[in-house]
mmCIF file of C-alpha atoms and ligand atoms in Angstrom:
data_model
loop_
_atom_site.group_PDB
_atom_site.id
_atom_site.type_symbol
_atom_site.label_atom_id
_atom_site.label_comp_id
_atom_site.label_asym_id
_atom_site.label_seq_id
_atom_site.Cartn_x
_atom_site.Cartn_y
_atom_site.Cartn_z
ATOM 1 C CA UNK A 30 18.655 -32.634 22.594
ATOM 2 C CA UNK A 31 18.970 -28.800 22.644
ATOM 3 C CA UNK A 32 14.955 -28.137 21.708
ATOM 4 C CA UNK A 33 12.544 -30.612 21.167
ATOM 5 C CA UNK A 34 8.510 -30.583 20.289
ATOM 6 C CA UNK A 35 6.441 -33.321 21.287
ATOM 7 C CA UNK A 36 2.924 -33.617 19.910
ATOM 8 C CA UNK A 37 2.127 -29.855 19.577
ATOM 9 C CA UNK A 38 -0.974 -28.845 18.827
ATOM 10 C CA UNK A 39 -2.654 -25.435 18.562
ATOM 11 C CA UNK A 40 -6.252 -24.599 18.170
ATOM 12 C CA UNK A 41 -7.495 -20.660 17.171
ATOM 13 C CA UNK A 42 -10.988 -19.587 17.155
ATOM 14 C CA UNK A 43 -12.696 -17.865 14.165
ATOM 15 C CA UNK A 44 -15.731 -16.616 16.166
ATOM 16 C CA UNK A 45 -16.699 -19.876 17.950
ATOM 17 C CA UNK A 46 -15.368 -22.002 15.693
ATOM 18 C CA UNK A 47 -11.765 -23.707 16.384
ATOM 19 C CA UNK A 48 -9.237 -24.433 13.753
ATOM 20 C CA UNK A 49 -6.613 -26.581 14.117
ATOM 21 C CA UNK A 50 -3.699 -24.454 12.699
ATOM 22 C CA UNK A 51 -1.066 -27.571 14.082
ATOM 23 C CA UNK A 52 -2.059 -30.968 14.549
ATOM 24 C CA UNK A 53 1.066 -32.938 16.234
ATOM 25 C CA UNK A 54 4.108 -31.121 15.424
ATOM 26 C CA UNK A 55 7.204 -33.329 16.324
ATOM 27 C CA UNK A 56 10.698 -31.610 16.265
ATOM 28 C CA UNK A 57 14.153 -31.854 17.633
ATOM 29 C CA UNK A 58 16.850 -29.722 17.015
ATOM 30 C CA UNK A 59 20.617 -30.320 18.216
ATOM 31 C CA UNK A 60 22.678 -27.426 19.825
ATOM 32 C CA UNK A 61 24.526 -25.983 16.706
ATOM 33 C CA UNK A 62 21.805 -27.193 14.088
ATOM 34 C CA UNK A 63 20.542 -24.632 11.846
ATOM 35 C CA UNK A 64 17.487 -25.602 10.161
ATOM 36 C CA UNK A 65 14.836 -24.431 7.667
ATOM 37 C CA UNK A 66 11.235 -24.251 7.919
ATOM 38 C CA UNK A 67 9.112 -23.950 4.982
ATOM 39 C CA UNK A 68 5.451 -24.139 3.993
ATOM 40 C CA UNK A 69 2.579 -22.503 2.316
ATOM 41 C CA UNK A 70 1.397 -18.740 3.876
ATOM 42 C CA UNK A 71 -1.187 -19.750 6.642
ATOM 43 C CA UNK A 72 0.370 -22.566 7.419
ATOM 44 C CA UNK A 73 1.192 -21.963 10.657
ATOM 45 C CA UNK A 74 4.776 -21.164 10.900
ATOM 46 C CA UNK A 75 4.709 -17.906 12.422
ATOM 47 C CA UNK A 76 2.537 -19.090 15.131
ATOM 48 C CA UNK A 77 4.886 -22.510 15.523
ATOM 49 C CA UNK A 78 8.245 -20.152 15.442
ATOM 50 C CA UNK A 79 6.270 -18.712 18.384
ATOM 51 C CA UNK A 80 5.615 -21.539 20.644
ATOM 52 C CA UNK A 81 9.533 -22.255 20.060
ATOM 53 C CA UNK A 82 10.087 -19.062 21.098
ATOM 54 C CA UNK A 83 7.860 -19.599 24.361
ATOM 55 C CA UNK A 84 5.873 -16.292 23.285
ATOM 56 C CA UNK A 85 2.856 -18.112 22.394
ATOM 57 C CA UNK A 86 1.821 -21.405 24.509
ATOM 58 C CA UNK A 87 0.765 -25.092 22.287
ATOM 59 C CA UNK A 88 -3.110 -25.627 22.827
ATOM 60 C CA UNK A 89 -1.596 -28.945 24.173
ATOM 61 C CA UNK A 90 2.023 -30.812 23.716
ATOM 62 C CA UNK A 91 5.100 -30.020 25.435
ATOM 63 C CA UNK A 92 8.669 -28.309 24.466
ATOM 64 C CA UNK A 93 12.050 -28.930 25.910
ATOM 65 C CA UNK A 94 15.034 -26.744 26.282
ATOM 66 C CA UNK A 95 17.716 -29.032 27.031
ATOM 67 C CA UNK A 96 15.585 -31.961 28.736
ATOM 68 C CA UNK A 97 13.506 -29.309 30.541
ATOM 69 C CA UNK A 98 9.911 -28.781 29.789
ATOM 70 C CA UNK A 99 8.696 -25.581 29.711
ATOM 71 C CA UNK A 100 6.671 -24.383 32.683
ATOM 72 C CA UNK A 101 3.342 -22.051 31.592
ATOM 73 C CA UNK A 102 3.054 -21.384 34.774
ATOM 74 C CA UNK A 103 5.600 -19.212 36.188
ATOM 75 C CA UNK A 104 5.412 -16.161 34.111
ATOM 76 C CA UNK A 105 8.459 -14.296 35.753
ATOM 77 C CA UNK A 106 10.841 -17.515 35.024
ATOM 78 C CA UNK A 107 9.776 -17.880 31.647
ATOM 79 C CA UNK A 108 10.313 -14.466 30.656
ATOM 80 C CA UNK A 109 13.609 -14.548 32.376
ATOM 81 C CA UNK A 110 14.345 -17.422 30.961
ATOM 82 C CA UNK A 111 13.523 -16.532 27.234
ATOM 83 C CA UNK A 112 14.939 -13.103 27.508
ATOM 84 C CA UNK A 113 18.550 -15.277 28.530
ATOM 85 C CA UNK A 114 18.132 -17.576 25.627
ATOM 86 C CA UNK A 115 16.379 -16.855 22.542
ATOM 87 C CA UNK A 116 16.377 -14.645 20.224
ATOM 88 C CA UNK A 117 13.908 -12.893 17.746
ATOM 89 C CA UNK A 118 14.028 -11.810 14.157
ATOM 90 C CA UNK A 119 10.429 -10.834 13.509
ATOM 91 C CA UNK A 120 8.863 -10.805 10.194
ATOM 92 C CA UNK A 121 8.249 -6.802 10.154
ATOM 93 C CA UNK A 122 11.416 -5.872 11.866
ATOM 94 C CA UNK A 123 9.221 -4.489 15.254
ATOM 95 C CA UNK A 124 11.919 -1.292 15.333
ATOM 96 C CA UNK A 125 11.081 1.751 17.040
ATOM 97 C CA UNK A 126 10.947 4.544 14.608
ATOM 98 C CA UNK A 127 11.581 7.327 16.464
ATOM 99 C CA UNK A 128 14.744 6.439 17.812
ATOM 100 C CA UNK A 129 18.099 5.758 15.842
ATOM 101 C CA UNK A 130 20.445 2.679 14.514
ATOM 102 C CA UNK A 131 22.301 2.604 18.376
ATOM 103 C CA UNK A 132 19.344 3.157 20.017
ATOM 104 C CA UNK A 133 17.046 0.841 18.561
ATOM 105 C CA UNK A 134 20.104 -1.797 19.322
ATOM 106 C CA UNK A 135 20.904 -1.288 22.412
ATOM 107 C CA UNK A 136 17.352 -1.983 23.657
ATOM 108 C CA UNK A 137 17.454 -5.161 24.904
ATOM 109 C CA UNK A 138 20.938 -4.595 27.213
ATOM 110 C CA UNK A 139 18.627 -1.291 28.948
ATOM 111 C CA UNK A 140 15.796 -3.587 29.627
ATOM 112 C CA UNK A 141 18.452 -6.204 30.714
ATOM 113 C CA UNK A 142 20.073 -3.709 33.038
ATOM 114 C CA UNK A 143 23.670 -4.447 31.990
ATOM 115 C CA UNK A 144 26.235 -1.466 32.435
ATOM 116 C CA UNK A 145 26.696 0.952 30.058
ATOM 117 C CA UNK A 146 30.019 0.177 29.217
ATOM 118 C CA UNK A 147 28.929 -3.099 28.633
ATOM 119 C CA UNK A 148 26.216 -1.943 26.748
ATOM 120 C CA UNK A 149 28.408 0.421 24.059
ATOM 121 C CA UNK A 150 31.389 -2.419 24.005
ATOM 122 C CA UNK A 151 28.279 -5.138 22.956
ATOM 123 C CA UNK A 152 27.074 -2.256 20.733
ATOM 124 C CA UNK A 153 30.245 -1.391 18.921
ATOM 125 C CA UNK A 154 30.957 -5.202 18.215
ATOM 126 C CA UNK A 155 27.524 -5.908 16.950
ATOM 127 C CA UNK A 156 27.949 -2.865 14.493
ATOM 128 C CA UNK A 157 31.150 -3.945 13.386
ATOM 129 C CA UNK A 158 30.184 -7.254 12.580
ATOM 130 C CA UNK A 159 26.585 -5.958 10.657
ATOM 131 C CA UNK A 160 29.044 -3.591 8.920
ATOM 132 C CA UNK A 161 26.479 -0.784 10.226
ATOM 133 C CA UNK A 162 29.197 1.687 11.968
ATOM 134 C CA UNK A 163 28.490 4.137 9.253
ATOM 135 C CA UNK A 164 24.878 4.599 10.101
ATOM 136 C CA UNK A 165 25.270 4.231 14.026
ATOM 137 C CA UNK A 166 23.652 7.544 14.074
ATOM 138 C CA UNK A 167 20.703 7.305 11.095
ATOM 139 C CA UNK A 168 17.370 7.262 11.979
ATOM 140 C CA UNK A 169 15.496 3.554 11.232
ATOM 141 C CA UNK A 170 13.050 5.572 8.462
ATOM 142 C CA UNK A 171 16.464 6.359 6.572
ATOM 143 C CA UNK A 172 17.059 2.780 6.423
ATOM 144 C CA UNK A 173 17.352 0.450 3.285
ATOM 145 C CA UNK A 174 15.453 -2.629 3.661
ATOM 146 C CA UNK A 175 18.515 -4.623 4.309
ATOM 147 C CA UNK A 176 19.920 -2.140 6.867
ATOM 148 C CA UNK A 177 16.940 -2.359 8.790
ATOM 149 C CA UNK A 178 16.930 -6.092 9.059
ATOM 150 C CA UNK A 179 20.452 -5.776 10.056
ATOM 151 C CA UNK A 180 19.254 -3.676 12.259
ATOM 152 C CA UNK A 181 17.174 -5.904 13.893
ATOM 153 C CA UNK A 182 19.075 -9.326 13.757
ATOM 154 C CA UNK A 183 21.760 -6.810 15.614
ATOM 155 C CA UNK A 184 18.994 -6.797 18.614
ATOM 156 C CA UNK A 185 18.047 -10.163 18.956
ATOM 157 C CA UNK A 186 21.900 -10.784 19.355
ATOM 158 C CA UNK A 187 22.220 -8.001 22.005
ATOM 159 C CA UNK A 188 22.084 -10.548 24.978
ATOM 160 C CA UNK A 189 23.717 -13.510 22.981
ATOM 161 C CA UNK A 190 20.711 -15.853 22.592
ATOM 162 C CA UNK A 191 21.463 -19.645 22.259
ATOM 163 C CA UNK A 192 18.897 -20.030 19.908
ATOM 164 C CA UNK A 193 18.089 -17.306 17.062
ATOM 165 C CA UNK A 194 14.535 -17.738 15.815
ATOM 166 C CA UNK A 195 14.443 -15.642 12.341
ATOM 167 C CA UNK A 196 10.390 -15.670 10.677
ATOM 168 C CA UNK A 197 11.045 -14.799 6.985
ATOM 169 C CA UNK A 198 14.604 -12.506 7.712
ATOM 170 C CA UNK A 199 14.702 -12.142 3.772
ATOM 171 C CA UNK A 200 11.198 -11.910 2.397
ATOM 172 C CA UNK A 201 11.411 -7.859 2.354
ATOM 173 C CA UNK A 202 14.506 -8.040 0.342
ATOM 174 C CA UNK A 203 16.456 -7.737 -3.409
ATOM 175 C CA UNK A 204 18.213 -11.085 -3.832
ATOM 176 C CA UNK A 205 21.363 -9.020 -3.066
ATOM 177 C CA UNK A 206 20.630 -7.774 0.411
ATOM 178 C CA UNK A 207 19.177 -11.447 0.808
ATOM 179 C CA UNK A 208 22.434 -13.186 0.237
ATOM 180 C CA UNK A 209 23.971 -11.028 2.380
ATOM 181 C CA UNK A 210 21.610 -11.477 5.515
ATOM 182 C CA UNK A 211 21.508 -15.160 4.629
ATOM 183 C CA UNK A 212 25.624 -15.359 4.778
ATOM 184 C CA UNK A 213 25.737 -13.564 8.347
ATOM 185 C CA UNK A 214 23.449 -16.077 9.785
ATOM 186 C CA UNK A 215 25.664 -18.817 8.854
ATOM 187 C CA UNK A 216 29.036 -16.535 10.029
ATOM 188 C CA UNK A 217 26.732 -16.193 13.047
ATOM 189 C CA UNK A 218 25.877 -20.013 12.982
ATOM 190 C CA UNK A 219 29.309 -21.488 12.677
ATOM 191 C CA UNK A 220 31.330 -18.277 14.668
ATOM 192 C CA UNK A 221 28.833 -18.025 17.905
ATOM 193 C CA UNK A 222 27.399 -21.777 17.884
ATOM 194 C CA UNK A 223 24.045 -20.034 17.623
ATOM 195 C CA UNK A 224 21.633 -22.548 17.124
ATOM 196 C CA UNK A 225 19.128 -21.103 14.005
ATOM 197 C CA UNK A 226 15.595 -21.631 13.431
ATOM 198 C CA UNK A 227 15.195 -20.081 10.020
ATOM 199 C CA UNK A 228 11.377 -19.384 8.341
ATOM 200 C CA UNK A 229 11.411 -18.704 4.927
ATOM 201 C CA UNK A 230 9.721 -19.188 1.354
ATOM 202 C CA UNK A 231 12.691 -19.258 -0.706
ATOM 203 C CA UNK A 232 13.810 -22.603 -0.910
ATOM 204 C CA UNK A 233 17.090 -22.022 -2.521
ATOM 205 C CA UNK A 234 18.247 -20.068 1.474
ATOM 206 C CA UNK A 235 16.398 -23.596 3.067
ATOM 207 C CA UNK A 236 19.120 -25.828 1.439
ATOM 208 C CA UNK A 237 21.789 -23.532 3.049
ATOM 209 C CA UNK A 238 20.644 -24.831 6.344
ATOM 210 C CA UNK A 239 21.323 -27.923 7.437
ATOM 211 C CA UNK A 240 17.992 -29.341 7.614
ATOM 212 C CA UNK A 241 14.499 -28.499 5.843
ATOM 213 C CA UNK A 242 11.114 -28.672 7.180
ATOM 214 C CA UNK A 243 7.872 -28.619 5.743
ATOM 215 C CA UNK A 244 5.378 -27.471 7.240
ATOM 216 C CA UNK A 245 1.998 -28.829 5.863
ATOM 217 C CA UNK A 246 -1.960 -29.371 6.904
ATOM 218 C CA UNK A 247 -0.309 -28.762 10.557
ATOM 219 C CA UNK A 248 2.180 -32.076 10.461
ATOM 220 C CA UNK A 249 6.175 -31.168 10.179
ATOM 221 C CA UNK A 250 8.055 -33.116 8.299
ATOM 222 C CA UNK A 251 11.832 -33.142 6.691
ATOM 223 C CA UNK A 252 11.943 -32.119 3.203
ATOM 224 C CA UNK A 253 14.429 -34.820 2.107
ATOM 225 C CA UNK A 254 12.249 -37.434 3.517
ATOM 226 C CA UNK A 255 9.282 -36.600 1.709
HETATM 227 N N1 LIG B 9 -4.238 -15.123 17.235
HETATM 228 C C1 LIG B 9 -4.870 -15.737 16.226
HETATM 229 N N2 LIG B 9 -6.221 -15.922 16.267
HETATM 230 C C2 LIG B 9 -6.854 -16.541 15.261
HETATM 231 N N3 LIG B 9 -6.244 -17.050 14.172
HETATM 232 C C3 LIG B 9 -4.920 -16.905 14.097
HETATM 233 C C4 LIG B 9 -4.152 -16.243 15.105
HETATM 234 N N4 LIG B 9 -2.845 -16.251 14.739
HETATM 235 C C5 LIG B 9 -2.808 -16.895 13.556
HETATM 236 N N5 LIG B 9 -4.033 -17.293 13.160
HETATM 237 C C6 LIG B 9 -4.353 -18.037 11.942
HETATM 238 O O1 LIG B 9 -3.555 -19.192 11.900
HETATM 239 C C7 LIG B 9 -3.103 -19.449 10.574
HETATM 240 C C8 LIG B 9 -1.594 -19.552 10.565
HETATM 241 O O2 LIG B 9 -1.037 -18.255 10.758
HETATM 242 P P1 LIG B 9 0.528 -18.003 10.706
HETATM 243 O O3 LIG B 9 0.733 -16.553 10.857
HETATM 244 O O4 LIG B 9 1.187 -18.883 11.679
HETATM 245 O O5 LIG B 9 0.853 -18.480 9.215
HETATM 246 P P2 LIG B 9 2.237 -18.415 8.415
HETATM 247 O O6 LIG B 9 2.556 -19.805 7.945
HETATM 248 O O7 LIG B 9 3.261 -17.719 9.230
HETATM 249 O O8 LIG B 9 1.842 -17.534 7.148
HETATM 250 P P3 LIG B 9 2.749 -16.481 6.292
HETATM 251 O O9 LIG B 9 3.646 -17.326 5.415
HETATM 252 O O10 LIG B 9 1.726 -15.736 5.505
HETATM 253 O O11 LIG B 9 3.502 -15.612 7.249
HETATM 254 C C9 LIG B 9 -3.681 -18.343 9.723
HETATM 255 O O12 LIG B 9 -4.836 -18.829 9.086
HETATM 256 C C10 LIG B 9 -4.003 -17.249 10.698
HETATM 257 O O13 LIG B 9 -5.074 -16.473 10.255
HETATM 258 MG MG1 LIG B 10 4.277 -15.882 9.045
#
């Protein structure tokens, strides 16, 4: 099993008093799966696509990459490890506003330390396929909506991730622009063998994937088995 959740639970704190926001969330996801997870707002799926994405640690349960558990303890290797692996579509893009379409792509091969002709060959593929050449040059505050998220979907893929974790990729969008992000994760999905963790309210992009999730009073369960 590529990913799996075992019996994760997470507990915030309001003040001093703890909600449980997941109660026993069970998941396993195959290398290649693309899957949907849906559920009511508050729900908890930002904070689960989190704890997937090792950038927020389970109040208890464990997570395995591949038969490994993750280790909480060893900051370094866990950063090194996610940075390698996984990649993130946030819900509000998280682009840097100052700098342009390049720039703000590029970001993750300068932190990565690759060379720069790696960098621009990485760059010029990734614009190609987004079908952003044209605005290689635009600042992010001229960008459409869908540009943006382009934009950023472009980034996460900067180090080719394994996994792609996308929290509501569409939920800024027309229907338009929608179908068209939707349509490059699958390309992206079936060309790169990404595996996709998708978050989303619109249940007509959930059936695209191969699996839906709901995500309800903190218990995951698949959609066709309710
Ligand atoms: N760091 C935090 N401290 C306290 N409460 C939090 C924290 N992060 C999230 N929560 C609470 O946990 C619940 C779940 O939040 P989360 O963002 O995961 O929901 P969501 O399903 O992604 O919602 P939406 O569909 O609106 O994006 C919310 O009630 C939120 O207020
Ligand atoms: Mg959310």
């Amino acid at each position: 099993m590529f990913v799996e959740l075992k019996n994760i639970k997470k507990v915030f704190f309001n003040g001093d008093k703890p909600i449980e926001i997941l109660k026993g969330v069970e998941l396993k996801v195959e290398k290649g799966e693309k899957i949907a997870i849906v559920g009511p707002s508050g729900s908890g799926k930002t904070t689960l696509l989190n704890i997937i994405g090792t950038i927020d640690k389970p109040t208890t349960g464990e997570i395995f990459f591949n038969g490994v558990g993750i280790d909480y303890q060893d900051d370094e290797k866990l950063s090194f490890f996610r940075r390698k692996k996984i990649g993130f579509v946030f819900q509000f893009y998280h682009l840097l506003p100052e700098l342009n379409v390049f720039e703000n792509l590029i970001i993750p091969g300068l932190i990565e330390g690759l060379s720069w002709m790696e960098i621009e060959r990485t760059a010029k593929e990734l614009l190609e396929k987004l079908r952003l050449i044209p605005k290689k040059d635009a600042r992010v505050y001229t960008l459409s909506g869908g540009e943006r998220q382009k934009l950023a979907i472009g980034r996460a893929l900067f180090l080719k991730p394994e996994l792609l974790l996308a929290d509501e990729p569409t939920g800024n969008l027309d229907p338009e622009s929608a179908k068209e992000i939707i349509n490059l994760f699958i390309e992206l999905n079936q060309e790169l063998k990404i595996t996709l963790i998708l978050v989303t309210h619109n249940m007509e992009i959930a059936k695209k994937m191969d699996k839906v999730y709901l995500l309800k009073e903190g218990f995951l369960v698949e959609y066709n088995k309710l």
